[in-house]
Coordinates of C-alpha atoms in Angstrom, one line a residue:
X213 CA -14.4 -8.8 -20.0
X214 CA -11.6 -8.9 -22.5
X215 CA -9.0 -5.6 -23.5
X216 CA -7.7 -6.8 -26.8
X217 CA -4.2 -5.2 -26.9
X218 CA -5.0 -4.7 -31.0
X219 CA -7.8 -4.1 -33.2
X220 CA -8.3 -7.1 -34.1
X221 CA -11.6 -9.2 -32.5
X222 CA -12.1 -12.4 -32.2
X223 CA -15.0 -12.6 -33.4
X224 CA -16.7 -16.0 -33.3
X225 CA -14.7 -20.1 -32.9
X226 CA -14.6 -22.3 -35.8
X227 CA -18.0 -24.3 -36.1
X228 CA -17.1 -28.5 -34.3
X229 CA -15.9 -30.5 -36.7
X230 CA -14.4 -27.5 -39.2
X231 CA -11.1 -27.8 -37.9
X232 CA -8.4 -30.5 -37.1
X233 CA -5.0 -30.7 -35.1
X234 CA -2.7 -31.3 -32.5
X235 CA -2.7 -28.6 -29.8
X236 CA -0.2 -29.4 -27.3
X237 CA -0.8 -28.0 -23.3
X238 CA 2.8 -27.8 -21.4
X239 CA 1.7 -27.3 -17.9
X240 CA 4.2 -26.1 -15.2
X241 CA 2.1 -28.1 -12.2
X242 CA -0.8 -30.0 -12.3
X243 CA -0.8 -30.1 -8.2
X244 CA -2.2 -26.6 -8.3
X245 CA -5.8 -26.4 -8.6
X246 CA -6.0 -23.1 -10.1
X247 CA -3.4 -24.9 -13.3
X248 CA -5.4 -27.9 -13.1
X249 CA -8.6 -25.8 -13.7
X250 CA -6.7 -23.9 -16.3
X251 CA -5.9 -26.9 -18.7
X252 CA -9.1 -28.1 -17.8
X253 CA -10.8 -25.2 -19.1
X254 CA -8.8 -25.7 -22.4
X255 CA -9.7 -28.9 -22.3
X256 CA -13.8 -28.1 -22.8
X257 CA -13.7 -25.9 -25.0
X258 CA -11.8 -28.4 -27.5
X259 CA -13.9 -31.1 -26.7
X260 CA -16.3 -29.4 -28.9
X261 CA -14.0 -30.2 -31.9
X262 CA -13.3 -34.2 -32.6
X263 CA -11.0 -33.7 -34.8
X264 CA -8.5 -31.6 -32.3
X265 CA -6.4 -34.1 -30.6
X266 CA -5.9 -32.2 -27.1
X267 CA -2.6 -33.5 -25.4
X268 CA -1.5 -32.5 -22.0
X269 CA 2.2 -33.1 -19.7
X270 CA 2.7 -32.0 -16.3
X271 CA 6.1 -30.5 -15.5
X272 CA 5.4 -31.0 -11.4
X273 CA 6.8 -27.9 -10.9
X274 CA 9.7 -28.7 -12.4
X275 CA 11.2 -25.9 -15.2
X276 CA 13.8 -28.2 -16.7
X277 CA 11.2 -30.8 -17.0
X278 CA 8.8 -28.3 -18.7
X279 CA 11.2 -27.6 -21.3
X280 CA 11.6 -31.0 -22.5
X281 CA 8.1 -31.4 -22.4
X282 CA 7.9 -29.0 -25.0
X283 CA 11.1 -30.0 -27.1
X284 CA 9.3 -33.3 -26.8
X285 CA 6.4 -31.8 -28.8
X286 CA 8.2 -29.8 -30.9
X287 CA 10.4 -33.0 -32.5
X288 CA 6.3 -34.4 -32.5
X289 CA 5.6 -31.9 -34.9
X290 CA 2.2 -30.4 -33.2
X291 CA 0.1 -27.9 -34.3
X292 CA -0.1 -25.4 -31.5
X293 CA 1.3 -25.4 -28.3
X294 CA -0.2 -23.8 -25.0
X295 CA 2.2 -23.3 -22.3
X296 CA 2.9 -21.2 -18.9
X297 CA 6.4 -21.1 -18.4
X298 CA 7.3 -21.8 -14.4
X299 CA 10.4 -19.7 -15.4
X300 CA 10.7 -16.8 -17.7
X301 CA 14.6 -17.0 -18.7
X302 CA 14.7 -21.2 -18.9
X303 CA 11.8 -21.7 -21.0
X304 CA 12.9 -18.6 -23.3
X305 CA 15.2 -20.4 -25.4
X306 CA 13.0 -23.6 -26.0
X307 CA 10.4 -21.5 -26.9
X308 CA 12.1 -19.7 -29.4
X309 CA 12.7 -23.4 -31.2
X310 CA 9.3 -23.5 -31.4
X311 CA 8.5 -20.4 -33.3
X312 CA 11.6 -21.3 -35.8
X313 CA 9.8 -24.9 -36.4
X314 CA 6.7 -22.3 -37.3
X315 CA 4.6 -23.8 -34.6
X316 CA 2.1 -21.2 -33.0
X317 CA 2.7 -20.9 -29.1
X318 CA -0.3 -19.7 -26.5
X319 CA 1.3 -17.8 -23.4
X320 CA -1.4 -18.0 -20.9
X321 CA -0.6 -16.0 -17.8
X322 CA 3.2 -15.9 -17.8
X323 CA 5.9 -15.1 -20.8
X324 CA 9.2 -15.5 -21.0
X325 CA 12.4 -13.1 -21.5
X326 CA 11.6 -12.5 -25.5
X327 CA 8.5 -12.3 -27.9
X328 CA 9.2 -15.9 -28.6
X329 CA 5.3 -15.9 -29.1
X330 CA 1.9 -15.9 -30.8
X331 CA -0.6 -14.3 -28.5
X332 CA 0.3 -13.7 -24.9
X333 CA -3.0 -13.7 -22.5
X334 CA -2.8 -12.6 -19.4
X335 CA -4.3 -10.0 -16.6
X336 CA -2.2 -7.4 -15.7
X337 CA 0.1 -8.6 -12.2
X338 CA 1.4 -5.1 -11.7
X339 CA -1.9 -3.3 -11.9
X340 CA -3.3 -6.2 -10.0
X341 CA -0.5 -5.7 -6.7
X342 CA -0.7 -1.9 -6.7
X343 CA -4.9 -1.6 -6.3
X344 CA -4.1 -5.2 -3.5
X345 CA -1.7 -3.6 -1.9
X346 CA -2.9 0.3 -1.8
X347 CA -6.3 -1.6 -0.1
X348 CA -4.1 -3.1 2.2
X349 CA -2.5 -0.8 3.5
X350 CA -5.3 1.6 3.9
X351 CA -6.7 -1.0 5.7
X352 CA -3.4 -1.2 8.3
X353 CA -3.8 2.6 8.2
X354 CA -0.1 2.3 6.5
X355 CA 1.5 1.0 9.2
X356 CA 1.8 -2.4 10.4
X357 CA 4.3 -6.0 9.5
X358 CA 3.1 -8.0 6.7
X359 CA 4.3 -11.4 5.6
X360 CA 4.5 -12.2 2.1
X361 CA 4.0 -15.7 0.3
X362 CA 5.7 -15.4 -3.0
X363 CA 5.1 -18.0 -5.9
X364 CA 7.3 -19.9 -8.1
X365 CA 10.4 -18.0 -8.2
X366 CA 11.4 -16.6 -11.8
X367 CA 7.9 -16.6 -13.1
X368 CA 6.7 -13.6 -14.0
X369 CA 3.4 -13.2 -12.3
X370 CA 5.8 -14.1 -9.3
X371 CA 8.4 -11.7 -10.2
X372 CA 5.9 -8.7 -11.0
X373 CA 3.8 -9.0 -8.5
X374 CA 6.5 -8.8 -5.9
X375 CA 8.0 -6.1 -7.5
X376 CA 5.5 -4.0 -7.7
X377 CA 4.1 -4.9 -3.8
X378 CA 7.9 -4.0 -2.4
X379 CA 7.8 -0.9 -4.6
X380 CA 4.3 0.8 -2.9
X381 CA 5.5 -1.0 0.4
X382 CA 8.8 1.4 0.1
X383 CA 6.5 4.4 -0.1
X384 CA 5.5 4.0 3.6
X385 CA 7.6 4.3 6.3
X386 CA 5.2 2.6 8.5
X387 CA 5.1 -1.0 6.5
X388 CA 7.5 -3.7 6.9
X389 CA 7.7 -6.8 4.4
X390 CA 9.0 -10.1 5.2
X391 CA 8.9 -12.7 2.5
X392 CA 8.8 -16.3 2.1
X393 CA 8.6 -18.8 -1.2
X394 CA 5.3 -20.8 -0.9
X395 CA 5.2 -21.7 -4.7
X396 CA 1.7 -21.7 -5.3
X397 CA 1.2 -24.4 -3.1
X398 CA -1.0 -25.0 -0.2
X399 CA 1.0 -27.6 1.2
X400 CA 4.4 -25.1 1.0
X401 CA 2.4 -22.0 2.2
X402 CA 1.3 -24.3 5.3
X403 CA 5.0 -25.2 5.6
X404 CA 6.2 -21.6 5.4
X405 CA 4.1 -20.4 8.0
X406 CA 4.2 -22.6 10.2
X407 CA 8.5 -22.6 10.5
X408 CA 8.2 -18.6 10.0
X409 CA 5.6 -19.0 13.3
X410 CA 7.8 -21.1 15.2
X411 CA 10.7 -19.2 14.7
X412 CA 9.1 -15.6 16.0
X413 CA 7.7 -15.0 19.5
X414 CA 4.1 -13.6 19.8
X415 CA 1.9 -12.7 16.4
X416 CA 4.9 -11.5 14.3
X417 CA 2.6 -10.1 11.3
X418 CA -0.2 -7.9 11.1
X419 CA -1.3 -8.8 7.8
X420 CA -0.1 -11.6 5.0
X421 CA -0.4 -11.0 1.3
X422 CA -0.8 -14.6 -0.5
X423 CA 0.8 -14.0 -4.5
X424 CA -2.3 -16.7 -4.5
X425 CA -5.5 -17.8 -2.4
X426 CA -4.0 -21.2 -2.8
X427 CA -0.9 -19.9 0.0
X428 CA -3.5 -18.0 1.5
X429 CA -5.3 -21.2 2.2
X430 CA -2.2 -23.0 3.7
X431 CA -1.4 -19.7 5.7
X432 CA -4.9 -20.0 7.6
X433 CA -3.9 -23.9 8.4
X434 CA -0.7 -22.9 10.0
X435 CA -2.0 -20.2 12.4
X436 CA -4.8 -22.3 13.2
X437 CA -2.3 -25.0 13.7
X438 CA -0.3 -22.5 16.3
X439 CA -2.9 -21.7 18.1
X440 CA -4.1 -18.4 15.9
X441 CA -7.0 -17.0 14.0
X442 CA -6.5 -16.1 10.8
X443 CA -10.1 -13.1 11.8
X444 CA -6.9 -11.4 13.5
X445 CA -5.4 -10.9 10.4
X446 CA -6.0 -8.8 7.4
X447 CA -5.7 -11.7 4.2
X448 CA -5.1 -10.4 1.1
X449 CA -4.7 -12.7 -1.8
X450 CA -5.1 -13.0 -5.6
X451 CA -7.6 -15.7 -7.9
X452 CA -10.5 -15.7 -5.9
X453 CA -11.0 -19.6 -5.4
X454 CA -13.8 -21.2 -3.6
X455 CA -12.0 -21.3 -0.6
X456 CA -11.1 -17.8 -0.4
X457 CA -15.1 -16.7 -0.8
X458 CA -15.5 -18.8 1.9
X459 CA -12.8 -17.4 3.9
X460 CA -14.0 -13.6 3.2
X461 CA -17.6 -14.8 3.9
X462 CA -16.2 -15.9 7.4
X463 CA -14.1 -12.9 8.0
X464 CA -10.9 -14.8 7.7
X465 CA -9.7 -13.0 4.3
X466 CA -9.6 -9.5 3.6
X467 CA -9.9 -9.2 -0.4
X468 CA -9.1 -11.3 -3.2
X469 CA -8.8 -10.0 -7.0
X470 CA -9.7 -12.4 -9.5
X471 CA -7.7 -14.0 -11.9
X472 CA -8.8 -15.8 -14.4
X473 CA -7.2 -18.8 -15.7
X474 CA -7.5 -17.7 -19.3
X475 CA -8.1 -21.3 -20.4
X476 CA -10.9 -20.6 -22.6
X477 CA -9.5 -18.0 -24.5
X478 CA -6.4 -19.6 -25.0
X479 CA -8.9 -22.2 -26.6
X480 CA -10.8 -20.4 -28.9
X481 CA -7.1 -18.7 -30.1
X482 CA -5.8 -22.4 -30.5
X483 CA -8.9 -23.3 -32.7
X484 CA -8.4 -19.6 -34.7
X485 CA -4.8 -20.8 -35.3
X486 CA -5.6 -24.5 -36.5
X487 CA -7.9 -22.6 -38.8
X488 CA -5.6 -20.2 -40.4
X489 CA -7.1 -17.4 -39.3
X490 CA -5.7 -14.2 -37.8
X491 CA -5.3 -14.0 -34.2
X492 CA -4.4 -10.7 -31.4
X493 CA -0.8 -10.6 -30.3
X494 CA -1.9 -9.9 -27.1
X495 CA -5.0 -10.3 -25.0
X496 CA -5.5 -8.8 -21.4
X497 CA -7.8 -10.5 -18.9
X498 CA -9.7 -7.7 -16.3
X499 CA -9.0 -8.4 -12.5
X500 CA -12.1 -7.4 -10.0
X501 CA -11.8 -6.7 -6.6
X502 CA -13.7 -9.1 -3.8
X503 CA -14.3 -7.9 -0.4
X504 CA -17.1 -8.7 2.1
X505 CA -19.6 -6.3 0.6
X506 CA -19.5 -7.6 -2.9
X507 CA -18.6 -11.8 -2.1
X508 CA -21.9 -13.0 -2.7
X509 CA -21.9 -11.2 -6.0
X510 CA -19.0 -12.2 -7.4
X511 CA -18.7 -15.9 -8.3
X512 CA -15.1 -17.6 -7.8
X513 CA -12.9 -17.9 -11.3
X514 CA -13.9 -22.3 -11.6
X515 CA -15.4 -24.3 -9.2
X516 CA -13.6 -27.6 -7.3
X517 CA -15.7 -30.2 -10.4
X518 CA -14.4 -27.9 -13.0
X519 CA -10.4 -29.3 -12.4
X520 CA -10.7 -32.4 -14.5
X521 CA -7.5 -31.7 -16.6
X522 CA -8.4 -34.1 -19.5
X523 CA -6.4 -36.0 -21.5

């Protein structure tokens, strides 16, 4: 379910064929499933359209790369360009070139330090942290060490969903956060761990708190790898990916809140724009909850077949 931040609806996509273009996606890392699934999302919804020529770069996780990516498309004159800046403040400027060429840009799940945009869509990251991390907590019984696994640094998902975790975590006396960058990654979250594990005698955390069910993954590698069971702790994470159903199913994650990737929408807003017609400024994306009582209700955001980035 969608809250438009305006009055204005959708309504419904151009019919196939009725619109043409170049709609450019600048992706920050193609290595992440849940960004792979995003642009691949993008990707089916134009695939509908023949006459949209649907072009996607992978920055590998690189910002500086990012941005010529998309100065690259900008001297290429395209259409529309779809992005999600790896980091707010680097991208800002680049951006900004983009709308003062006239060229529509789609924000999907991050921004950057301006308005340097056409629609931003997203779901909320602060409103997302406090309901993880008020569960969490009640479920330590507000006391208790929790690790946390923090994303790309300087992105703002990363940014506001650290914020706003260390800001309820200051409120009781009882919880103690350590942090380490895992990027997103699986293979960085296994990493993490497993040096935060060798470093620290014992079980040194009561619960972990993945910025995505990607870390969360790689965190339940690394105990396993040392000898733990990830049961013994309480995993809280946020996207709700296949492998975190699985891992709530087999009482190895806590909760996960959904994020979608927003792919689709940024779609239909792309086609909107190649047709001249009027689109939102800004478009939130609703988060739900995902615990053991409701797993087998609740389907993951995209499935491991729906990756295919496309062109």
């Amino acid at each position: 379910m969608l809250l438009l931040w305006c009055v204005l609806t959708l309504g419904v996509a151009p019919g196939a064929g009725a619109v043409s273009g170049v709609v450019a996606f600048a992706q920050d890392d193609l290595s992440n499933d849940w960004r792979r699934a995003q642009v691949a999302a993008v990707g089916r919804v134009l695939a509908r359209y023949p006459e949209v020529d649907y072009r996607v770069t992978d920055a590998r996780g690189d910002a500086a790369v990012q941005a010529l990516h998309i100065d690259r498309q900008i001297r290429r004159g395209v259409d529309v360009l779809i992005t999600s800046p790896a980091d707010a403040e680097l991208l800002d400027p680049v951006l900004r070139r983009a709308r003062a060429k006239g060229i529509p840009v789609v924000l999907l799940g991050r921004r950057t330090t301006s308005d340097a945009f056409t629609t931003y869509i997203h779901p909320d990251n602060r409103v997302i942290t406090r309901r993880l991390a008020r569960f969490l907590f009640q479920r330590m019984g507000n006391e208790g060490r929790v690790l946390m696994l923090r994303g790309v640094p300087g992105a703002t998902p990363t940014l506001h969903r650290t914020r706003a975790f260390e800001e309820l975590a200051a409120e009781e006396p009882g919880i103690s956060v350590t942090t380490r960058t895992a990027n997103y990654l699986r293979g960085d979250a296994i990493l993490a761990v497993d040096e935060f594990l060798r470093r620290h005698d014992g079980f040194p955390f009561d619960a972990l708190y993945a910025q995505s069910d990607s870390m969360a993954e790689g965190a339940r590698v690394a105990l396993r790898r040392n000898g733990g069971d990830p049961a013994r702790v309480l995993i809280a994470g946020i996207d709700y990916i296949e492998e975190a159903r699985a891992a709530i199913r087999s009482g190895e994650q806590l909760v996960s809140y959904t994020y979608p990737t927003g792919g689709a929408e940024g779609a239909e807003i792309a086609l909107r724009l190649l047709a001249g017609e009027p689109v939102p400024r800004r478009m939130r994306l609703e988060s739900r909850r995902v615990t053991a009582e409701n797993v087998d209700e609740v389907a993951p955001i995209f499935r491991q077949d729906e990756q295919d980035p496309g062109p």
